[in-house]
XYZ file of C-alpha atoms in Angstrom:
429
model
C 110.935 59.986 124.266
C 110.603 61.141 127.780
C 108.657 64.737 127.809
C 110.622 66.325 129.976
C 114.190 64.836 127.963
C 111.981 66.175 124.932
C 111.707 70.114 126.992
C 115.828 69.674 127.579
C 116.169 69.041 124.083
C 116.888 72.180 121.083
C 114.950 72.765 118.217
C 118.627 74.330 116.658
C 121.744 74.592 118.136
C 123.026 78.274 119.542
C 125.287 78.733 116.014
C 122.066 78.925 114.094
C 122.396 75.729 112.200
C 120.970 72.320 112.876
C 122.865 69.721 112.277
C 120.284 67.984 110.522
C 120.898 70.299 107.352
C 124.367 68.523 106.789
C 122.919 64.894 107.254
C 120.692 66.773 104.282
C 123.514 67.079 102.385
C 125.846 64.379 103.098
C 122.625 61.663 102.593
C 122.731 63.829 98.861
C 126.085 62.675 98.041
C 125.607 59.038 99.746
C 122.792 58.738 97.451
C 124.805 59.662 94.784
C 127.663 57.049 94.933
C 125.216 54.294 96.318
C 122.662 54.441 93.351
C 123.529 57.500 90.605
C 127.311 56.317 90.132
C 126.892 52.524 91.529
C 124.067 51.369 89.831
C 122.911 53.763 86.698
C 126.833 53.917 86.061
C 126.252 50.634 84.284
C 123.525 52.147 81.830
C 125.809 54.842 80.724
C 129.076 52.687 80.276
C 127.080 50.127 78.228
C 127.424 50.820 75.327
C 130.919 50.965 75.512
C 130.787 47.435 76.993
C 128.994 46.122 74.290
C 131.588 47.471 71.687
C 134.505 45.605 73.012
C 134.986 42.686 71.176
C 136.389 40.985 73.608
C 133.057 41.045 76.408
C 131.037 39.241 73.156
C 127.911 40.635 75.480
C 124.492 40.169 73.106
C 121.468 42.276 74.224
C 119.540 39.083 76.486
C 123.219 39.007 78.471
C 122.863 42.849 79.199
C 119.755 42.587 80.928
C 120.911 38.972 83.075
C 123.757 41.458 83.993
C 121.444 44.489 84.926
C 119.153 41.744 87.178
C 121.863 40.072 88.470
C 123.024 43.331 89.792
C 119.008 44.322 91.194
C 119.496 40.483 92.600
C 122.523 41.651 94.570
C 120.359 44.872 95.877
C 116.732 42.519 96.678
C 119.173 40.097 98.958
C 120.877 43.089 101.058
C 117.574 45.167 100.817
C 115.475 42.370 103.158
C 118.695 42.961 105.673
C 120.166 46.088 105.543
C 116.931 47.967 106.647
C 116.753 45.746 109.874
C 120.751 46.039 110.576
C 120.243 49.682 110.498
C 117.335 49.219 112.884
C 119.544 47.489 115.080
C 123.199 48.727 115.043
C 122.378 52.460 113.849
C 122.683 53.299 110.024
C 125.840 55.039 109.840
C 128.081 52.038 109.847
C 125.775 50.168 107.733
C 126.312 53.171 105.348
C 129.697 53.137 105.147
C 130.674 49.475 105.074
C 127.559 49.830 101.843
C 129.692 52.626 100.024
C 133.178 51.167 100.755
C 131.896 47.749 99.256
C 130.214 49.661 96.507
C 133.612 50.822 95.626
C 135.513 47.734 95.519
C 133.192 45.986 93.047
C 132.802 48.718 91.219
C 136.741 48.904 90.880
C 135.898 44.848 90.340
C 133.854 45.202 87.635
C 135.924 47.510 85.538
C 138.671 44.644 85.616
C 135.856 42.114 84.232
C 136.844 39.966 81.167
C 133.384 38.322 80.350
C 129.605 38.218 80.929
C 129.891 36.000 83.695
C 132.718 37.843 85.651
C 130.916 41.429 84.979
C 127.604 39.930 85.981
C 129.137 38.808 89.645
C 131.022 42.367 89.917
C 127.708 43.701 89.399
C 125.485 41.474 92.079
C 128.454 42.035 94.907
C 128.072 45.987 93.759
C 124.197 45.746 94.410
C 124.726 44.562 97.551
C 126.306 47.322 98.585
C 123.919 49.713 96.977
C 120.986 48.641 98.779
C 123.188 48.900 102.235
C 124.011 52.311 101.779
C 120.556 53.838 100.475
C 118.472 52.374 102.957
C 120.045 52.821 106.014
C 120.807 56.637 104.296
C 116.962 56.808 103.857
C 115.830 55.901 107.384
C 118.880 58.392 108.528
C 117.141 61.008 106.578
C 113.766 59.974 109.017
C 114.917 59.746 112.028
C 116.244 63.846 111.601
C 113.043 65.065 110.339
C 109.957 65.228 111.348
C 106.730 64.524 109.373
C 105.822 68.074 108.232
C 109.749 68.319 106.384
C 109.905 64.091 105.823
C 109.139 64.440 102.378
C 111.469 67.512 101.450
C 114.263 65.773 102.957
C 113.769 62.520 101.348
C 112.746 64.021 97.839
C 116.306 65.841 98.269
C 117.814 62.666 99.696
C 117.073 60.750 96.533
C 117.706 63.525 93.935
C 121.305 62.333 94.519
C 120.824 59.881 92.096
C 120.683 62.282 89.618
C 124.105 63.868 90.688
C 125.020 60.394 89.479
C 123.574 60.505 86.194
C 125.196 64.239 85.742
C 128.585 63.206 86.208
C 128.011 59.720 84.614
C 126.625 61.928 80.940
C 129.868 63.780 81.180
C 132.768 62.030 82.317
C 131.720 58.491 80.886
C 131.810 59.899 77.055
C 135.078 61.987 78.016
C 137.091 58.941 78.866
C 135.851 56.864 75.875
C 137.127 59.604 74.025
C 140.496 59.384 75.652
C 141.177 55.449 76.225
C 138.565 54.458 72.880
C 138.070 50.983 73.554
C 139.185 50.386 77.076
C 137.925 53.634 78.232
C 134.621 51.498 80.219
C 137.376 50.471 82.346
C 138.663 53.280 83.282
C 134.982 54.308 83.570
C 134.848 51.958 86.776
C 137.903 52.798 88.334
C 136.911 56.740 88.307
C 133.615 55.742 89.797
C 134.503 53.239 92.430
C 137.098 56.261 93.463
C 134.474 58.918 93.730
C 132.198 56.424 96.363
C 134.987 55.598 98.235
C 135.377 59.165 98.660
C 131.878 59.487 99.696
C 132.419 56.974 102.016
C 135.458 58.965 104.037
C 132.981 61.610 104.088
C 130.310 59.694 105.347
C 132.368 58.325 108.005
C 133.696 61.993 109.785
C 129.833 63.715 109.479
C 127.058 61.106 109.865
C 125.301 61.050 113.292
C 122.690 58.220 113.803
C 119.888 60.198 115.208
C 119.125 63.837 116.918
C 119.876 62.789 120.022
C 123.196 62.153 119.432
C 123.532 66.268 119.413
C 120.881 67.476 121.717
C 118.772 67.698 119.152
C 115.008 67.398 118.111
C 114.183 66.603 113.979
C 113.778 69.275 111.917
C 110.249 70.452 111.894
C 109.206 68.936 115.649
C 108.178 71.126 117.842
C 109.195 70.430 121.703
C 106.525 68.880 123.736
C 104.434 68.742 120.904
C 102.002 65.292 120.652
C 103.564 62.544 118.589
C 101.220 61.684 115.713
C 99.285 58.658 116.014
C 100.561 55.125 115.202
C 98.666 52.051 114.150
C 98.264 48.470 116.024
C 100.786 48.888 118.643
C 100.024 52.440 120.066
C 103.325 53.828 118.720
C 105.404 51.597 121.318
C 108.854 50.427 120.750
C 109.606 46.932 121.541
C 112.657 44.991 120.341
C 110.824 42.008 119.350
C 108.348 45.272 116.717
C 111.571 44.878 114.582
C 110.233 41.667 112.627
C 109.182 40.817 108.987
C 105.628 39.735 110.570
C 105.308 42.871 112.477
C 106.677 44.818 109.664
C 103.707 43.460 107.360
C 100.758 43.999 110.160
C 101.045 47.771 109.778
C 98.417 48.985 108.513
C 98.995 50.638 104.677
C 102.739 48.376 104.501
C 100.848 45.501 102.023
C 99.698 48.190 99.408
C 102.675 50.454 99.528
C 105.065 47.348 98.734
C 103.115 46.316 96.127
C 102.597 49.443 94.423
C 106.950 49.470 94.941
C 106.926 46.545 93.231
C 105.412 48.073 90.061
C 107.740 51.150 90.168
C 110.809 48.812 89.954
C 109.816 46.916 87.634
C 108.680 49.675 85.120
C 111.537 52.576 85.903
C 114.217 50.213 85.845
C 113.490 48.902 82.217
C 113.784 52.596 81.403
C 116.814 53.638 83.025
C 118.584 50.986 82.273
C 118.027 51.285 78.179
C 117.327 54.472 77.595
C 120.861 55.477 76.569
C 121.067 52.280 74.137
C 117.976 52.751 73.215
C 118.762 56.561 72.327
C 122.245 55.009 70.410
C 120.518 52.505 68.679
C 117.142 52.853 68.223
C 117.110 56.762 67.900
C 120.107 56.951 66.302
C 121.868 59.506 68.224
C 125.279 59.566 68.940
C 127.030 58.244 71.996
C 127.903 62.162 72.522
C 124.402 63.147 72.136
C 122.604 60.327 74.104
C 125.335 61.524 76.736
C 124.329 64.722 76.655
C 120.646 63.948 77.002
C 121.216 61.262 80.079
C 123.244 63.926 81.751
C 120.570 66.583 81.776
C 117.837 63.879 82.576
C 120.295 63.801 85.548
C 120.669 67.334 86.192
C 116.805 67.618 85.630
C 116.409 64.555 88.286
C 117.988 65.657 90.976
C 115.200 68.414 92.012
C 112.428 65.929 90.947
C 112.600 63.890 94.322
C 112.668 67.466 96.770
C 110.007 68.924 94.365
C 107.522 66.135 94.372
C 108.254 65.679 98.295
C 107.422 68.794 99.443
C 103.936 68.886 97.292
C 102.874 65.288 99.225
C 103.736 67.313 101.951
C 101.413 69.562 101.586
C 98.987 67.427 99.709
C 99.137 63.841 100.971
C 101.149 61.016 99.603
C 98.311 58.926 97.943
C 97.116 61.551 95.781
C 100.720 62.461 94.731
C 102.419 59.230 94.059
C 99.476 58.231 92.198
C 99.547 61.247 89.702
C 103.300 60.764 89.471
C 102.631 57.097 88.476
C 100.372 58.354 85.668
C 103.047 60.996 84.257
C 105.489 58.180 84.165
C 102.896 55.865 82.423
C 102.342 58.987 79.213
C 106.581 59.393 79.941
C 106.789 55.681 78.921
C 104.417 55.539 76.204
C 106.630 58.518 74.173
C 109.642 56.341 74.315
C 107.569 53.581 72.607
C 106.960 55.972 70.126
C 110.378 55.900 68.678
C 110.843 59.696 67.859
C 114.311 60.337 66.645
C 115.229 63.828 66.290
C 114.117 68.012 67.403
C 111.701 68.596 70.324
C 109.814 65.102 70.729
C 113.127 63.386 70.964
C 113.759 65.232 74.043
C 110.710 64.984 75.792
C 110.770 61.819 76.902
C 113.914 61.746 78.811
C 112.811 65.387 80.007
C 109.691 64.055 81.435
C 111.416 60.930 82.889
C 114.272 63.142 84.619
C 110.901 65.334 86.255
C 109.667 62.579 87.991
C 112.312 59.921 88.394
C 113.409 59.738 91.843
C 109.984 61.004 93.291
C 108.394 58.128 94.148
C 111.686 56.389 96.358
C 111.510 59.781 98.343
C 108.104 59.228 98.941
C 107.979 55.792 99.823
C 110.414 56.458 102.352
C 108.240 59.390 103.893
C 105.193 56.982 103.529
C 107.434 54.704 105.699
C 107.767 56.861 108.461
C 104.276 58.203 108.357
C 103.125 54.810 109.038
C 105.222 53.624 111.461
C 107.776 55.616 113.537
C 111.539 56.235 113.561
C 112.771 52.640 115.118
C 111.211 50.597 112.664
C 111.071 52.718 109.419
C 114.348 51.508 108.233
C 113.372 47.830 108.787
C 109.868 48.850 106.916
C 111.076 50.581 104.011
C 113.411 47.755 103.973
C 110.962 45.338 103.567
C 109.072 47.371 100.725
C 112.748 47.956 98.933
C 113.221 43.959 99.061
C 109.604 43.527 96.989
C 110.599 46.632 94.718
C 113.301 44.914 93.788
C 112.240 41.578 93.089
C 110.579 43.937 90.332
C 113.727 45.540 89.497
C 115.543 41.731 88.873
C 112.396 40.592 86.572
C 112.512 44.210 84.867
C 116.024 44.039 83.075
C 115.573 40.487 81.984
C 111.995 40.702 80.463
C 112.921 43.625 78.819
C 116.577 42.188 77.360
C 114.650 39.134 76.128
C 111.735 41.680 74.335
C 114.661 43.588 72.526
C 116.029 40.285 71.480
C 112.887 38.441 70.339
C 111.714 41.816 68.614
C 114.692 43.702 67.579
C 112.846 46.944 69.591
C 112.932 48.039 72.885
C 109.624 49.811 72.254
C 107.437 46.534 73.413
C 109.549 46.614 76.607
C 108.388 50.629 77.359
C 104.597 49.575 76.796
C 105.183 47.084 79.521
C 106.259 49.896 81.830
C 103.437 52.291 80.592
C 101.064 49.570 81.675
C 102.930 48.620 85.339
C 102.856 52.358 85.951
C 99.116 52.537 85.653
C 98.393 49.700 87.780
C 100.753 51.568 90.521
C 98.740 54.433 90.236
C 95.755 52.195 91.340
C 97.722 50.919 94.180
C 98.815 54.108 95.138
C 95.206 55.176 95.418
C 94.551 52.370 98.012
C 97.417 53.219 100.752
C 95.768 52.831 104.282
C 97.632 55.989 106.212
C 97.611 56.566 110.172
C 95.083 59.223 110.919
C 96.694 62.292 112.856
């Protein structure tokens, strides 16, 4: 940015309020629909699917549906980051959310494995659309010193997700007993298409757009130092080869990699497992996923604002190794008082941290044009982990009758994140 544009430019408008505060909040509740309703909708209305007789799903077809839905997400997540990059992520948001709803609507009107398995793939599409052209929104309005706040917060709208999934998911069974997963979908494509409307009158692409500076920048203060290019902006930066030059981009995917492949075996059977291996009720293992939720939604902003303070390496490593002990108590199998809950307690402490992070990390590294296309890039490798996650661990359950080999295999991907983590090359300032 020109210095003296930079000078004409406010740090907050005259009212009092920058407008970056409601991107804050509106990137919250696109978070939500994209991920907490969209995608961990499907590990709360489960079990319901696998009580109707007339799905016939077995426990290897669950976790084909889960990947085939992360398979969805990996092919828009290579895309959506550099469409943002190029055409502003606001509409890439919106079209994301709007899709999301359809095939959510899609999927409630499924009437086999096959046909939920395709609702589920068009819905990840959309998913990955919306949250990472909401994350690199979320960059471009803050500045390094508040990046990791805002997208800590910016993920902990997954766990709005979960909330509402714990509560209203059981309610309806209640209501509509064996058809009641349909309804599940219908209530849940509505809410993102609501999202959607709202995303649609608020979002603004960048700072600029208001006469604004980020959050946190200073005006005429120096721009923190890039890597390889000098912090230049060239149309022909916005490349996959590019993308993987910068410095600290090879270790970070990687280390993403690990995090989808491990989280995603947990969120996705962590209320069956709670139903079937812990032998709660489907009120109870509600109740629990709804609080993880409740409990998640702070875990992104908390964790955030301590790598701001702290660094990112140090942090997302030590939030890999709490995940790793997290994982290792499911395996354990506790069914009832205290020990029962601690597990999804820990999980819901640190489960959106690391996203949030990775995001920041993206922007630390690079700068505000090509972070979307980079965290892009680093969301497609996560979530080649996230499609070999679901199936590994549906094929473990079915070979073993337990779930409890599948959580081991998470305990021991989080660890080798945590070494990853460790490694991160990041820009000197």
């Amino acid at each position: 940015m020109d210095p003296v544009q930079q000078e004409k430019m406010q740090t907050s408008p005259s009212s009092g309020l920058h407008y970056g505060w409601i991107i804050f909040i509106v990137g919250f509740l696109v978070e939500g629909g994209a991920l907490g309703l969209a995608r961990f909708g499907y590990s709360m209305i489960l079990p319901g699917m696998l009580a109707d007789p007339h799905l016939h799903l077995s426990p290897a077809q669950t976790g084909l549906i889960a990947s085939a839905n992360m398979i969805g997400y990996t092919i828009s997540a290579l895309v959506a980051g550099f469409l943002a990059s190029r055409y502003g992520p606001k509409v890439i948001i919106i079209i994301g959310l709007v899709w999301v709803a359809l095939t959510m609507a899609a999927t409630g009107l499924a009437t086999g494995a096959s046909t939920v398995a395709l609702a589920r793939f068009l819905t990840g599409l959309g998913s990955a659309a919306a949250h990472i052209s909401g994350m690199g929104l979320l960059v471009a309005w803050f500045s390094t010193r508040r990046r990791g706040m805002a997208t800590g917060f910016f993920v902990g709208g997954t766990g709005l997700g979960l909330f509402l999934n714990g509560w209203t998911v059981p309610l309806i069974n209640g209501i509509y007993l064996d058809v009641g997963w349909r309804y599940n979908w219908y209530l849940l494509g509505l809410i993102a298409a609501a999202v959607a409307i709202l995303a649609a009158v608020l979002l603004r692409n960048s700072p600029a757009e208001k006469n604004l500076l980020p959050i946190g920048e200073v005006p005429g203060a120096q721009t923190p130092a890039k890597p390889a290019n000098g912090g230049k902006q060239k149309s022909e930066s916005v490349s996959i080869g590019n993308i993987i030059k910068i410095k600290g981009v090879p270790m970070l995917t990687i280390m993403y990699f690990c995090f989808g492949f491990s989280y995603i075996i947990v969120s996705t059977y962590m209320v069956t497992f709670l139903v079937q291996e812990a032998h709660c009720s489907q009120a109870l293992a509600g109740h629990i996923w709804s609080i993880v939720g409740l409990i998640s939604i702070i875990s992104g902003l908390i964790w955030g604002m301590i790598s701001d303070r702290f660094g990112r390496r140090n942090i997302l490593a030590t939030v890999f190794l709490l995940q790793a002990v997290c994982y290792l108590l499911l395996q354990a199998r506790f069914t009832d008082g205290f020990l029962l809950w601690l597990a999804p307690m820990m999980f819901g402490l640190v489960a959106w941290s690391i996203p949030g992070m990775v995001a920041a990390t993206c922007g630390d590294i690079s700068d505000p044009k090509r972070a979307p296309a980079v965290l892009g890039f680093a969301t497609f490798i996560y979530s080649i982990g996230q499609v070999l996650g679901p199936t590994t661990a549906g094929y473990i359950k079915a070979a073993t009758g337990s779930f409890g080999w599948a959580f081991l295999l998470a305990a021991g991907l989080a660890v080798l994140g945590a070494i990853f983590a460790s490694r991160i090359m990041m820009p000197r300032n």
